[in-house]
mmCIF file of C-alpha atoms in Angstrom:
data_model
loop_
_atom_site.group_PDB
_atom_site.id
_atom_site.type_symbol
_atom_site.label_atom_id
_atom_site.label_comp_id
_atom_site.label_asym_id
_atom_site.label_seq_id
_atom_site.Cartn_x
_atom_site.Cartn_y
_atom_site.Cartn_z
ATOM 1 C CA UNK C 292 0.000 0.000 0.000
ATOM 2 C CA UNK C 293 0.580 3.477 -0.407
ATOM 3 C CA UNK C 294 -0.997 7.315 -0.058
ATOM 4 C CA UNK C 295 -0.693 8.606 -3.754
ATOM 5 C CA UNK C 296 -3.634 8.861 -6.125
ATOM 6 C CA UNK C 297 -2.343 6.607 -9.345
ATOM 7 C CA UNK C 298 -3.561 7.500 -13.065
ATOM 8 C CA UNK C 299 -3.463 5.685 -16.099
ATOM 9 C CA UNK C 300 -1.657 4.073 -18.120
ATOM 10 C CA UNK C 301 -0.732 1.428 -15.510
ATOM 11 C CA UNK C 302 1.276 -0.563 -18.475
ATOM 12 C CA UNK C 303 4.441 0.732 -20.674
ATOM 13 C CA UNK C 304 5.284 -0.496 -24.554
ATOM 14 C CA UNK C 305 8.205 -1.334 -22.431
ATOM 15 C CA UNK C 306 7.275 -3.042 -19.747
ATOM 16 C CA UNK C 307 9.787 -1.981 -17.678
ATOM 17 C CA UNK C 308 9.363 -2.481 -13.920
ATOM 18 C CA UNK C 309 9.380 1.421 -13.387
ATOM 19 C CA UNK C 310 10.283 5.182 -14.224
ATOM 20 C CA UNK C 311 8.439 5.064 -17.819
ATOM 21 C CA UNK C 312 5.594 7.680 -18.150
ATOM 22 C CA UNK C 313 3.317 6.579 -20.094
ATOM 23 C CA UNK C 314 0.900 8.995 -20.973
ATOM 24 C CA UNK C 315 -3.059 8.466 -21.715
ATOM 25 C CA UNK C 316 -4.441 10.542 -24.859
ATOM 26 C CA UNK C 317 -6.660 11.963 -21.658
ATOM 27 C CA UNK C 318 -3.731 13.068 -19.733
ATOM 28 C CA UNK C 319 -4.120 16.185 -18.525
ATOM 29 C CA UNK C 320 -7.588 15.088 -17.632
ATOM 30 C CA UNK C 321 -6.739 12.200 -15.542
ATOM 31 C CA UNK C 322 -4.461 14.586 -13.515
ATOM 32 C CA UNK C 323 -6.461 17.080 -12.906
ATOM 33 C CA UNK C 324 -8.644 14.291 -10.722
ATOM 34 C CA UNK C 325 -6.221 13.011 -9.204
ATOM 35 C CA UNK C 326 -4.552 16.349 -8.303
ATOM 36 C CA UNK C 327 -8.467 17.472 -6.883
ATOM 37 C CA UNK C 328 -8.343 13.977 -4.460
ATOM 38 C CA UNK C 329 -4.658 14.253 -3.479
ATOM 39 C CA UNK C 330 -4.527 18.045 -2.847
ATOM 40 C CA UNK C 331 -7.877 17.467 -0.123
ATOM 41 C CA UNK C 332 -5.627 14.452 1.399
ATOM 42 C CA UNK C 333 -3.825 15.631 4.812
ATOM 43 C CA UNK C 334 -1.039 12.893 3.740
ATOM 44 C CA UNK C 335 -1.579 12.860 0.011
ATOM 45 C CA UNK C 336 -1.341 16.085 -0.588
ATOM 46 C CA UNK C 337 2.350 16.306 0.461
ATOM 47 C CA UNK C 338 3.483 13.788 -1.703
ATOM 48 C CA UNK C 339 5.382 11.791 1.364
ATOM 49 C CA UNK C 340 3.290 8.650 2.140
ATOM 50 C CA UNK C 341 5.818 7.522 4.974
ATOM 51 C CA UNK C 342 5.209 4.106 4.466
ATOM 52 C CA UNK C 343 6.926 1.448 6.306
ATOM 53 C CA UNK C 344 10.163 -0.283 4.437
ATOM 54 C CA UNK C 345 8.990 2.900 1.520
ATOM 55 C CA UNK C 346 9.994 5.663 3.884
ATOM 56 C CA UNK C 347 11.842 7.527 0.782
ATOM 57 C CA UNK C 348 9.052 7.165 -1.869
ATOM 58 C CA UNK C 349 7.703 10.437 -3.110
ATOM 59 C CA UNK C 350 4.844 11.105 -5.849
ATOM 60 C CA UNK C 351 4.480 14.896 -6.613
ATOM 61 C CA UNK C 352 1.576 16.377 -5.193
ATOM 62 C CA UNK C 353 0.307 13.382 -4.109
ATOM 63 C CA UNK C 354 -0.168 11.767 -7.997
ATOM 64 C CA UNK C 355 1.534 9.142 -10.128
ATOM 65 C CA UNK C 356 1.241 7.910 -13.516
ATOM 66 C CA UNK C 357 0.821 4.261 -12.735
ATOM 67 C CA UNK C 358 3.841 2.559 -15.202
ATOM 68 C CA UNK C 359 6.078 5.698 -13.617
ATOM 69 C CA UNK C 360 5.486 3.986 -10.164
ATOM 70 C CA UNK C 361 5.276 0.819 -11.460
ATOM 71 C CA UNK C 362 4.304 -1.351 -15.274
ATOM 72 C CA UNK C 363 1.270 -3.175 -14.393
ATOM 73 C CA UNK C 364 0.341 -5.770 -17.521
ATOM 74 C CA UNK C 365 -3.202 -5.766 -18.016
ATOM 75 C CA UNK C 366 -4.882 -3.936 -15.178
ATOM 76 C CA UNK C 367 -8.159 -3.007 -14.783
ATOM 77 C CA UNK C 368 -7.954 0.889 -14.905
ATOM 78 C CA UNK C 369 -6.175 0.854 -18.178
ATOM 79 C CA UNK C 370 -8.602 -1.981 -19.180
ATOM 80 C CA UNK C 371 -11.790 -0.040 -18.939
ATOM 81 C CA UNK C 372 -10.103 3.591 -20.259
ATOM 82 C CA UNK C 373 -9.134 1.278 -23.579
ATOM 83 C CA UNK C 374 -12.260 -0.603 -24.298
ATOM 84 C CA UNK C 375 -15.078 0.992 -22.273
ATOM 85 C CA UNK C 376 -13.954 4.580 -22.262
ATOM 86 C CA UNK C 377 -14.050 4.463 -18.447
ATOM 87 C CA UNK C 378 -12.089 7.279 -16.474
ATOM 88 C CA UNK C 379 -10.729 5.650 -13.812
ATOM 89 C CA UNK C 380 -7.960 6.725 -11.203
ATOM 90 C CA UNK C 381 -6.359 4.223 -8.171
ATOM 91 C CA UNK C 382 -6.240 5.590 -4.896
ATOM 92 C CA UNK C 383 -3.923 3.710 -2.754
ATOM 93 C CA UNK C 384 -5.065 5.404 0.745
ATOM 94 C CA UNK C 385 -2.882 3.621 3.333
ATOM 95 C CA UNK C 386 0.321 1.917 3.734
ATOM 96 C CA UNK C 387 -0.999 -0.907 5.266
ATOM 97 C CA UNK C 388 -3.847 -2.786 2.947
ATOM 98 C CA UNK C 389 -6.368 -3.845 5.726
ATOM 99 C CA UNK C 390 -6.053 -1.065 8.617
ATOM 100 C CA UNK C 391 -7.476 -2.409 11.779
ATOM 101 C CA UNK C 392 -11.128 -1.309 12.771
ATOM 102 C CA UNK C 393 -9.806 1.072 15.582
ATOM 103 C CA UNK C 394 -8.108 3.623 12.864
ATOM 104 C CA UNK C 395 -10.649 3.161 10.237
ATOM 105 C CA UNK C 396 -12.504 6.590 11.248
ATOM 106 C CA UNK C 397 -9.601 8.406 10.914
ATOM 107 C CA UNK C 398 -9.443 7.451 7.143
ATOM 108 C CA UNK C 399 -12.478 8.467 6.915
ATOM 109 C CA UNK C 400 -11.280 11.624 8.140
ATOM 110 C CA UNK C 401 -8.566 11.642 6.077
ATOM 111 C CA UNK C 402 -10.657 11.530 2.810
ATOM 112 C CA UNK C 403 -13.833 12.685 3.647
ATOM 113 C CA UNK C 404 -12.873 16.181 1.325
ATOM 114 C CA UNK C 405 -11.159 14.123 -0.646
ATOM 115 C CA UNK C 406 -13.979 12.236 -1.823
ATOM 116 C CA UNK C 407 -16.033 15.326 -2.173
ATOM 117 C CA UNK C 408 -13.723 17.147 -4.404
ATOM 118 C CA UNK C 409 -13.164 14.064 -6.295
ATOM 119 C CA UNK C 410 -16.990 14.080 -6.726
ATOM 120 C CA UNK C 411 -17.977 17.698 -7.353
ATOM 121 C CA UNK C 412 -15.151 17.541 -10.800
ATOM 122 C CA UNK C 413 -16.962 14.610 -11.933
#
């Protein structure tokens, strides 16, 4: 897991593990919503998830194009933008994948605005 809002493409020509943009013909739009969750995210936003064993990881303002992070062959988000003309946009929104019941209001806190923002652009 991770704090970082993740945009497509997931996959590269290259298939490279990571560092290759590779950029959607909807680009710019598919930053834009990610840049109006992260930038509503009290730990998105700054780009530094902190995550355990990942303490160095950064993702400008709190976004990544997915193959940049890393190539994912045959995901779902790039699956749906190709064939279905689907928008769709990961948000990884903790570093730990199944956060125990005591902390999950505080992600709810955490992207309450988040969600809203994410809402009122689409």
């Amino acid at each position: 897991g991770s704090v970082v809002a993740s945009y497509p493409y997931d996959d590269s020509p290259t298939h490279k593990p990571t560092g290759i943009y590779s950029k959607a013909a909807d680009d710019e739009v598919f930053k834009y919503l990610a840049k109006a969750y992260a930038s509503h995210h009290p730990i998105m936003r700054t780009g530094k998830p902190n995550c355990p064993g990942e303490e160095g990881e950064t993702f400008p303002d709190g976004i990544t194009n997915g193959a940049q992070w890393y190539d994912v062959e045959g995901g779902m988000q790039d699956y749906n933008y190709v064939w279905a003309n689907c928008f769709e946009i990961t948000l990884e929104l903790s570093c730990c994948k199944y956060p125990p019941t005591s902390e999950l209001l505080k992600e709810w806190e955490n992207n309450r605005e988040s969600l809203l923002a994410f809402i009122e652009k689409v």
